[in-house]
Amino acid sequence: DVDRMLQMGVTRVELGVQTIYNFIYHRINRGHRVEDVVEANQILRDSGVKVAMHFMPGLLSDPEMDLRIFQRVFQEEQFQPDMLKIYPCLVTRGSQLYHMWKDGDYQPYTTEEAVDLIVKIKKILPKWVRTMRIQRDIPAQLIEAGVKKSNLGELVYRKLEDEGVQCQCIRCREVGHQASKGIHPEPDRIKIMKEEYRAVGGKEIFLSAEDPKNQVLMGFLRLRMPSVSAHRPEIDNYTSLVRELHVYGPMIPLGEREDEVGQHRGYGEELLKEAEKIARDEYGMKKMIICSGIGVREYYRKFGYRKQGPYMSKPIN
């Protein structure tokens, strides 16, 4: 369960959601319902954990239905994943879908159909979600039908570029990815931006350090005002959660010091102070807890945080 995960230092959980329809779960004998996904999402977020969701376009669906699924995922508060993996449905020998495919009752997407659909999905992604992966890494010889090209993601990004479209997701705006395309931030244009949305009973605030003109992301922070269902003893009605703080820096060539390439420049501290200010002044919170990776706890100690259970904690009133 989540409490045991926290004891082991877990800060992110990935949920194999695949679809948002119970009738599809029933047809493929999935063994759980959409309601279970929503409950898991709420418990994880209210415990400060990041949530990645896997989705499977083409799972007894068509492109129109799949696009509608992703629209709902980012419109309805019971989903709103922090991260996303998109795995088009593939037919492998021995599966239930394999027998349906052999009988002519099921047909997975072709590579072209999958690319067209995922490009449409990428166009509607919000700024606070990160696309972690497109396409499963399954050997082509094991795939009986469906997308056999392992570079599906590359094909998607190429089509987006051909159409002159910039996906707004975190990955597509990260400073490293933008630099590889010759797009660089202007330091004096970098500012803290804020987006707010609701997710499973709580309020999410996504803070980003970015150059909005060049669409370059330097770092971000996920702040949550938990729902009334939060179960952890460290979390009460006056506790806010930092579920993620991530600052990007360039790769440093051997022999160069960090300060020579300007890595970080204090964006992490700036984001954290802004989160504390928002939690205290706008929401009346008295404490901030951070679901921190074990290796970065010392970083938070510099800002007055101390260990409380599996978290780093600090009074902010």
mmCIF file of C-alpha atoms in Angstrom:
data_model
loop_
_atom_site.group_PDB
_atom_site.id
_atom_site.type_symbol
_atom_site.label_atom_id
_atom_site.label_comp_id
_atom_site.label_asym_id
_atom_site.label_seq_id
_atom_site.Cartn_x
_atom_site.Cartn_y
_atom_site.Cartn_z
ATOM 1 C CA ASP A 1 0.000 0.000 0.000
ATOM 2 C CA VAL A 2 0.973 3.679 -0.191
ATOM 3 C CA ASP A 3 2.232 3.908 3.406
ATOM 4 C CA ARG A 4 4.661 1.041 2.827
ATOM 5 C CA MET A 5 5.827 2.634 -0.441
ATOM 6 C CA LEU A 6 6.557 5.900 1.370
ATOM 7 C CA GLN A 7 8.609 4.026 3.987
ATOM 8 C CA MET A 8 10.719 2.611 1.144
ATOM 9 C CA GLY A 9 11.348 6.064 -0.345
ATOM 10 C CA VAL A 10 8.915 5.874 -3.275
ATOM 11 C CA THR A 11 7.984 9.286 -4.722
ATOM 12 C CA ARG A 12 6.266 8.248 -7.979
ATOM 13 C CA VAL A 13 3.736 5.551 -8.831
ATOM 14 C CA GLU A 14 2.664 4.510 -12.326
ATOM 15 C CA LEU A 15 -0.907 3.302 -12.849
ATOM 16 C CA GLY A 16 -1.831 1.048 -15.768
ATOM 17 C CA VAL A 17 -5.092 2.822 -16.560
ATOM 18 C CA GLN A 18 -5.300 2.007 -20.318
ATOM 19 C CA THR A 19 -8.855 3.343 -20.718
ATOM 20 C CA ILE A 20 -11.527 5.223 -18.746
ATOM 21 C CA TYR A 21 -14.431 2.913 -19.609
ATOM 22 C CA ASN A 22 -15.600 0.029 -17.413
ATOM 23 C CA PHE A 23 -17.197 -1.823 -20.329
ATOM 24 C CA ILE A 24 -13.729 -2.205 -21.906
ATOM 25 C CA TYR A 25 -12.221 -3.388 -18.594
ATOM 26 C CA HIS A 26 -15.024 -5.960 -18.438
ATOM 27 C CA ARG A 27 -14.462 -7.203 -21.998
ATOM 28 C CA ILE A 28 -10.739 -7.765 -21.461
ATOM 29 C CA ASN A 29 -11.118 -9.158 -17.907
ATOM 30 C CA ARG A 30 -8.979 -6.358 -16.502
ATOM 31 C CA GLY A 31 -9.848 -7.148 -12.883
ATOM 32 C CA HIS A 32 -10.520 -3.607 -11.680
ATOM 33 C CA ARG A 33 -12.854 -0.680 -12.371
ATOM 34 C CA VAL A 34 -12.393 3.007 -13.220
ATOM 35 C CA GLU A 35 -13.482 3.789 -9.655
ATOM 36 C CA ASP A 36 -10.379 1.933 -8.404
ATOM 37 C CA VAL A 37 -8.162 4.113 -10.613
ATOM 38 C CA VAL A 38 -9.766 7.278 -9.219
ATOM 39 C CA GLU A 39 -9.374 6.091 -5.616
ATOM 40 C CA ALA A 40 -5.709 5.193 -6.164
ATOM 41 C CA ASN A 41 -5.105 8.588 -7.782
ATOM 42 C CA GLN A 42 -6.631 10.405 -4.800
ATOM 43 C CA ILE A 43 -4.744 8.410 -2.156
ATOM 44 C CA LEU A 44 -1.407 8.825 -3.940
ATOM 45 C CA ARG A 45 -1.758 12.563 -4.535
ATOM 46 C CA ASP A 46 -2.989 13.220 -0.994
ATOM 47 C CA SER A 47 0.124 11.369 0.207
ATOM 48 C CA GLY A 48 2.360 13.683 -1.844
ATOM 49 C CA VAL A 49 3.207 11.092 -4.494
ATOM 50 C CA LYS A 50 3.539 11.861 -8.211
ATOM 51 C CA VAL A 51 1.177 9.903 -10.477
ATOM 52 C CA ALA A 52 1.971 8.625 -13.962
ATOM 53 C CA MET A 53 -0.781 6.988 -16.000
ATOM 54 C CA HIS A 54 -0.444 4.555 -18.890
ATOM 55 C CA PHE A 55 -3.040 4.704 -21.668
ATOM 56 C CA MET A 56 -3.587 2.284 -24.541
ATOM 57 C CA PRO A 57 -5.153 3.839 -27.663
ATOM 58 C CA GLY A 58 -6.822 1.269 -29.879
ATOM 59 C CA LEU A 59 -7.911 -0.959 -26.980
ATOM 60 C CA LEU A 60 -11.330 -1.887 -28.400
ATOM 61 C CA SER A 61 -11.697 1.744 -29.482
ATOM 62 C CA ASP A 62 -11.385 3.973 -32.541
ATOM 63 C CA PRO A 63 -9.461 7.258 -33.063
ATOM 64 C CA GLU A 64 -12.483 9.453 -32.334
ATOM 65 C CA MET A 65 -13.178 7.606 -29.084
ATOM 66 C CA ASP A 66 -9.509 7.688 -28.061
ATOM 67 C CA LEU A 67 -9.225 11.430 -28.620
ATOM 68 C CA ARG A 68 -12.358 11.864 -26.512
ATOM 69 C CA ILE A 69 -10.729 9.752 -23.760
ATOM 70 C CA PHE A 70 -7.713 12.064 -23.585
ATOM 71 C CA GLN A 71 -9.921 15.146 -23.645
ATOM 72 C CA ARG A 72 -11.803 13.786 -20.628
ATOM 73 C CA VAL A 73 -8.591 12.776 -18.843
ATOM 74 C CA PHE A 74 -7.496 16.422 -18.778
ATOM 75 C CA GLN A 75 -10.928 17.981 -18.292
ATOM 76 C CA GLU A 76 -12.259 15.844 -15.440
ATOM 77 C CA GLU A 77 -10.711 16.118 -12.007
ATOM 78 C CA GLN A 78 -10.701 12.393 -11.246
ATOM 79 C CA PHE A 79 -7.751 11.828 -13.632
ATOM 80 C CA GLN A 80 -5.304 14.724 -14.383
ATOM 81 C CA PRO A 81 -2.083 12.634 -14.404
ATOM 82 C CA ASP A 82 1.264 14.306 -13.726
ATOM 83 C CA MET A 83 2.928 12.110 -16.322
ATOM 84 C CA LEU A 84 1.771 10.112 -19.289
ATOM 85 C CA LYS A 85 2.827 6.980 -21.158
ATOM 86 C CA ILE A 86 1.028 6.274 -24.423
ATOM 87 C CA TYR A 87 1.160 2.668 -25.593
ATOM 88 C CA PRO A 88 -0.916 1.882 -28.712
ATOM 89 C CA CYS A 89 -2.559 -1.517 -28.346
ATOM 90 C CA LEU A 90 -0.549 -4.361 -29.882
ATOM 91 C CA VAL A 91 -1.585 -7.934 -30.622
ATOM 92 C CA THR A 92 0.681 -10.598 -29.134
ATOM 93 C CA ARG A 93 0.243 -14.358 -29.367
ATOM 94 C CA GLY A 94 -1.824 -15.970 -26.625
ATOM 95 C CA SER A 95 -3.749 -12.882 -25.555
ATOM 96 C CA GLN A 96 -7.523 -12.527 -25.694
ATOM 97 C CA LEU A 97 -7.115 -9.842 -28.361
ATOM 98 C CA TYR A 98 -5.016 -12.272 -30.414
ATOM 99 C CA HIS A 99 -7.972 -14.648 -30.745
ATOM 100 C CA MET A 100 -10.310 -11.751 -31.569
ATOM 101 C CA TRP A 101 -7.848 -10.559 -34.224
ATOM 102 C CA LYS A 102 -7.527 -14.073 -35.710
ATOM 103 C CA ASP A 103 -11.325 -14.279 -35.892
ATOM 104 C CA GLY A 104 -11.506 -10.903 -37.641
ATOM 105 C CA ASP A 105 -13.256 -9.215 -34.698
ATOM 106 C CA TYR A 106 -10.428 -6.827 -33.827
ATOM 107 C CA GLN A 107 -7.951 -4.706 -35.774
ATOM 108 C CA PRO A 108 -5.230 -2.625 -34.053
ATOM 109 C CA TYR A 109 -3.999 0.717 -35.385
ATOM 110 C CA THR A 110 -1.478 0.878 -38.201
ATOM 111 C CA THR A 111 1.636 2.988 -37.661
ATOM 112 C CA GLU A 112 0.106 5.838 -39.693
ATOM 113 C CA GLU A 113 -3.158 5.752 -37.724
ATOM 114 C CA ALA A 114 -1.272 5.735 -34.415
ATOM 115 C CA VAL A 115 0.930 8.680 -35.445
ATOM 116 C CA ASP A 116 -2.066 10.749 -36.597
ATOM 117 C CA LEU A 117 -3.940 10.079 -33.345
ATOM 118 C CA ILE A 118 -1.014 10.754 -30.995
ATOM 119 C CA VAL A 119 -0.233 14.019 -32.803
ATOM 120 C CA LYS A 120 -3.830 15.108 -32.092
ATOM 121 C CA ILE A 121 -3.405 14.052 -28.449
ATOM 122 C CA LYS A 122 -0.130 15.969 -28.110
ATOM 123 C CA LYS A 123 -1.880 19.114 -29.357
ATOM 124 C CA ILE A 124 -4.311 19.117 -26.411
ATOM 125 C CA LEU A 125 -1.920 18.304 -23.552
ATOM 126 C CA PRO A 126 -1.728 20.881 -20.722
ATOM 127 C CA LYS A 127 1.530 22.525 -19.646
ATOM 128 C CA TRP A 128 1.715 20.572 -16.378
ATOM 129 C CA VAL A 129 1.825 17.019 -17.766
ATOM 130 C CA ARG A 130 4.987 15.280 -18.994
ATOM 131 C CA THR A 131 4.943 12.758 -21.831
ATOM 132 C CA MET A 132 7.292 10.075 -20.514
ATOM 133 C CA ARG A 133 7.089 7.554 -23.320
ATOM 134 C CA ILE A 134 5.333 6.729 -26.570
ATOM 135 C CA GLN A 135 5.230 3.016 -27.597
ATOM 136 C CA ARG A 136 6.196 -0.060 -25.622
ATOM 137 C CA ASP A 137 9.632 -1.582 -26.088
ATOM 138 C CA ILE A 138 8.486 -5.000 -27.329
ATOM 139 C CA PRO A 139 10.594 -6.955 -29.883
ATOM 140 C CA ALA A 140 8.945 -6.665 -33.313
ATOM 141 C CA GLN A 141 8.979 -10.453 -33.789
ATOM 142 C CA LEU A 142 6.602 -10.824 -30.827
ATOM 143 C CA ILE A 143 4.049 -8.398 -32.300
ATOM 144 C CA GLU A 144 1.490 -10.177 -34.468
ATOM 145 C CA ALA A 145 -0.381 -7.003 -35.468
ATOM 146 C CA GLY A 146 -0.230 -3.290 -34.717
ATOM 147 C CA VAL A 147 2.586 -0.743 -34.625
ATOM 148 C CA LYS A 148 5.864 -2.610 -35.086
ATOM 149 C CA LYS A 149 8.123 0.444 -35.368
ATOM 150 C CA SER A 150 9.937 1.149 -32.106
ATOM 151 C CA ASN A 151 10.574 4.787 -33.116
ATOM 152 C CA LEU A 152 6.883 5.750 -33.007
ATOM 153 C CA GLY A 153 7.661 8.714 -30.750
ATOM 154 C CA GLU A 154 10.198 10.033 -33.246
ATOM 155 C CA LEU A 155 7.579 9.831 -36.016
ATOM 156 C CA VAL A 156 5.092 11.738 -33.846
ATOM 157 C CA TYR A 157 7.561 14.538 -33.054
ATOM 158 C CA ARG A 158 8.591 14.768 -36.708
ATOM 159 C CA LYS A 159 4.962 15.190 -37.787
ATOM 160 C CA LEU A 160 4.396 17.865 -35.130
ATOM 161 C CA GLU A 161 7.456 19.713 -36.428
ATOM 162 C CA ASP A 162 6.274 19.383 -40.037
ATOM 163 C CA GLU A 163 2.951 20.935 -39.000
ATOM 164 C CA GLY A 164 4.730 23.736 -37.148
ATOM 165 C CA VAL A 165 3.083 22.776 -33.856
ATOM 166 C CA GLN A 166 4.753 23.096 -30.446
ATOM 167 C CA CYS A 167 3.350 20.594 -27.942
ATOM 168 C CA GLN A 168 2.886 22.327 -24.574
ATOM 169 C CA CYS A 169 3.770 19.348 -22.366
ATOM 170 C CA ILE A 170 6.718 19.527 -19.968
ATOM 171 C CA ARG A 171 9.006 17.282 -22.005
ATOM 172 C CA CYS A 172 8.590 19.270 -25.198
ATOM 173 C CA ARG A 173 9.491 22.542 -23.443
ATOM 174 C CA GLU A 174 12.403 21.328 -21.291
ATOM 175 C CA VAL A 175 15.505 23.456 -21.781
ATOM 176 C CA GLY A 176 17.571 20.470 -22.937
ATOM 177 C CA HIS A 177 15.111 19.385 -25.626
ATOM 178 C CA GLN A 178 14.649 22.949 -26.829
ATOM 179 C CA ALA A 179 18.424 23.503 -26.943
ATOM 180 C CA SER A 180 18.786 20.471 -29.227
ATOM 181 C CA LYS A 181 16.560 22.362 -31.695
ATOM 182 C CA GLY A 182 18.573 25.557 -31.363
ATOM 183 C CA ILE A 183 16.025 27.254 -29.092
ATOM 184 C CA HIS A 184 17.553 28.886 -26.017
ATOM 185 C CA PRO A 185 16.051 30.887 -23.136
ATOM 186 C CA GLU A 186 16.739 34.572 -22.660
ATOM 187 C CA PRO A 187 17.735 34.856 -18.970
ATOM 188 C CA ASP A 188 16.012 38.202 -18.444
ATOM 189 C CA ARG A 189 12.740 36.777 -19.786
ATOM 190 C CA ILE A 190 12.581 33.834 -17.356
ATOM 191 C CA LYS A 191 9.796 34.272 -14.819
ATOM 192 C CA ILE A 192 7.655 32.230 -12.449
ATOM 193 C CA MET A 193 4.336 31.222 -14.033
ATOM 194 C CA LYS A 194 1.332 29.692 -12.237
ATOM 195 C CA GLU A 195 -1.431 27.333 -13.405
ATOM 196 C CA GLU A 196 -4.200 26.022 -11.140
ATOM 197 C CA TYR A 197 -6.524 23.057 -11.575
ATOM 198 C CA ARG A 198 -8.504 20.610 -9.462
ATOM 199 C CA ALA A 199 -7.671 16.919 -9.124
ATOM 200 C CA VAL A 200 -9.521 14.261 -7.104
ATOM 201 C CA GLY A 201 -10.854 16.614 -4.441
ATOM 202 C CA GLY A 202 -7.735 18.737 -4.010
ATOM 203 C CA LYS A 203 -6.293 21.883 -5.564
ATOM 204 C CA GLU A 204 -3.154 21.661 -7.689
ATOM 205 C CA ILE A 205 -0.873 24.631 -8.343
ATOM 206 C CA PHE A 206 1.759 24.143 -11.046
ATOM 207 C CA LEU A 207 4.585 26.667 -10.765
ATOM 208 C CA SER A 208 7.137 26.914 -13.557
ATOM 209 C CA ALA A 209 10.316 28.900 -14.177
ATOM 210 C CA GLU A 210 10.214 29.515 -17.903
ATOM 211 C CA ASP A 211 10.852 31.819 -20.814
ATOM 212 C CA PRO A 212 7.281 32.048 -22.167
ATOM 213 C CA LYS A 213 8.309 33.819 -25.380
ATOM 214 C CA ASN A 214 10.684 31.051 -26.478
ATOM 215 C CA GLN A 215 8.677 28.331 -24.688
ATOM 216 C CA VAL A 216 11.672 27.084 -22.706
ATOM 217 C CA LEU A 217 11.114 25.448 -19.305
ATOM 218 C CA MET A 218 13.890 25.736 -16.704
ATOM 219 C CA GLY A 219 12.125 24.036 -13.794
ATOM 220 C CA PHE A 220 8.779 23.442 -12.103
ATOM 221 C CA LEU A 221 7.072 22.645 -8.813
ATOM 222 C CA ARG A 222 3.844 20.745 -8.085
ATOM 223 C CA LEU A 223 2.001 22.155 -5.060
ATOM 224 C CA ARG A 224 -1.152 20.476 -3.724
ATOM 225 C CA MET A 225 -3.783 21.502 -1.236
ATOM 226 C CA PRO A 226 -4.959 17.998 -0.267
ATOM 227 C CA SER A 227 -8.532 16.755 -0.255
ATOM 228 C CA VAL A 228 -10.474 16.143 2.956
ATOM 229 C CA SER A 229 -9.772 12.418 2.452
ATOM 230 C CA ALA A 230 -5.998 12.674 3.055
ATOM 231 C CA HIS A 231 -5.106 9.852 5.459
ATOM 232 C CA ARG A 232 -1.485 10.478 6.491
ATOM 233 C CA PRO A 233 -0.976 11.559 10.151
ATOM 234 C CA GLU A 234 1.477 14.282 9.030
ATOM 235 C CA ILE A 235 -1.231 15.957 6.931
ATOM 236 C CA ASP A 236 -4.072 18.006 8.425
ATOM 237 C CA ASN A 237 -6.353 20.775 7.133
ATOM 238 C CA TYR A 238 -3.515 23.294 7.379
ATOM 239 C CA THR A 239 -0.873 21.257 5.529
ATOM 240 C CA SER A 240 0.166 21.793 1.916
ATOM 241 C CA LEU A 241 2.203 19.331 -0.138
ATOM 242 C CA VAL A 242 5.062 19.746 -2.586
ATOM 243 C CA ARG A 243 4.776 16.614 -4.704
ATOM 244 C CA GLU A 244 7.613 17.481 -7.078
ATOM 245 C CA LEU A 245 10.351 20.059 -7.527
ATOM 246 C CA HIS A 246 12.474 19.649 -10.637
ATOM 247 C CA VAL A 247 15.059 22.031 -12.053
ATOM 248 C CA TYR A 248 16.811 21.368 -15.352
ATOM 249 C CA GLY A 249 20.427 22.170 -16.103
ATOM 250 C CA PRO A 250 22.668 21.625 -19.132
ATOM 251 C CA MET A 251 25.042 18.691 -19.296
ATOM 252 C CA ILE A 252 28.414 19.913 -17.958
ATOM 253 C CA PRO A 253 31.453 19.043 -20.121
ATOM 254 C CA LEU A 254 34.396 17.542 -18.249
ATOM 255 C CA GLY A 255 36.635 20.197 -16.774
ATOM 256 C CA GLU A 256 33.967 22.905 -16.560
ATOM 257 C CA ARG A 257 32.462 24.068 -13.301
ATOM 258 C CA GLU A 258 28.709 24.346 -12.796
ATOM 259 C CA ASP A 259 28.864 28.111 -12.409
ATOM 260 C CA GLU A 260 30.565 28.447 -15.789
ATOM 261 C CA VAL A 261 27.486 27.117 -17.563
ATOM 262 C CA GLY A 262 24.963 28.746 -15.258
ATOM 263 C CA GLN A 263 23.306 25.551 -14.053
ATOM 264 C CA HIS A 264 20.242 26.047 -11.862
ATOM 265 C CA ARG A 265 20.773 29.744 -10.959
ATOM 266 C CA GLY A 266 18.572 29.368 -7.919
ATOM 267 C CA TYR A 267 15.328 28.468 -9.707
ATOM 268 C CA GLY A 268 14.629 25.686 -7.204
ATOM 269 C CA GLU A 269 14.822 28.065 -4.256
ATOM 270 C CA GLU A 270 12.708 30.642 -6.079
ATOM 271 C CA LEU A 271 9.998 28.083 -6.886
ATOM 272 C CA LEU A 272 9.980 26.739 -3.318
ATOM 273 C CA LYS A 273 9.664 30.207 -1.771
ATOM 274 C CA GLU A 274 6.819 31.065 -4.136
ATOM 275 C CA ALA A 275 5.043 27.808 -3.212
ATOM 276 C CA GLU A 276 5.376 28.600 0.509
ATOM 277 C CA LYS A 277 4.044 32.119 -0.070
ATOM 278 C CA ILE A 278 1.014 30.876 -2.045
ATOM 279 C CA ALA A 279 0.213 28.144 0.506
ATOM 280 C CA ARG A 280 0.444 30.572 3.427
ATOM 281 C CA ASP A 281 -1.042 33.779 1.984
ATOM 282 C CA GLU A 282 -3.664 32.439 -0.435
ATOM 283 C CA TYR A 283 -4.752 29.236 1.320
ATOM 284 C CA GLY A 284 -4.000 29.906 4.999
ATOM 285 C CA MET A 285 -1.731 26.869 5.332
ATOM 286 C CA LYS A 286 0.577 26.566 8.339
ATOM 287 C CA LYS A 287 2.859 23.737 7.271
ATOM 288 C CA MET A 288 4.535 22.521 4.086
ATOM 289 C CA ILE A 289 5.630 18.938 3.586
ATOM 290 C CA ILE A 290 7.707 17.687 0.678
ATOM 291 C CA CYS A 291 7.662 14.160 -0.704
ATOM 292 C CA SER A 292 11.405 14.183 -1.253
ATOM 293 C CA GLY A 293 13.727 11.656 -2.801
ATOM 294 C CA ILE A 294 16.186 10.323 -0.220
ATOM 295 C CA GLY A 295 19.164 11.833 -2.044
ATOM 296 C CA VAL A 296 17.881 15.418 -1.997
ATOM 297 C CA ARG A 297 16.737 15.710 1.623
ATOM 298 C CA GLU A 298 19.894 17.677 2.472
ATOM 299 C CA TYR A 299 18.946 20.246 -0.175
ATOM 300 C CA TYR A 300 15.683 20.966 1.652
ATOM 301 C CA ARG A 301 17.447 21.200 5.025
ATOM 302 C CA LYS A 302 19.103 24.379 3.705
ATOM 303 C CA PHE A 303 15.659 25.994 3.619
ATOM 304 C CA GLY A 304 14.610 24.991 7.130
ATOM 305 C CA TYR A 305 12.937 21.641 6.387
ATOM 306 C CA ARG A 306 13.276 18.752 8.825
ATOM 307 C CA LYS A 307 12.356 15.088 8.601
ATOM 308 C CA GLN A 308 8.803 14.168 9.630
ATOM 309 C CA GLY A 309 7.878 10.574 8.896
ATOM 310 C CA PRO A 310 8.784 9.895 5.248
ATOM 311 C CA TYR A 311 8.607 13.617 4.398
ATOM 312 C CA MET A 312 10.573 16.832 4.803
ATOM 313 C CA SER A 313 8.478 19.317 6.788
ATOM 314 C CA LYS A 314 8.525 23.005 7.745
ATOM 315 C CA PRO A 315 6.165 25.447 9.517
ATOM 316 C CA ILE A 316 5.243 28.302 7.147
ATOM 317 C CA ASN A 317 2.887 30.404 9.287
#
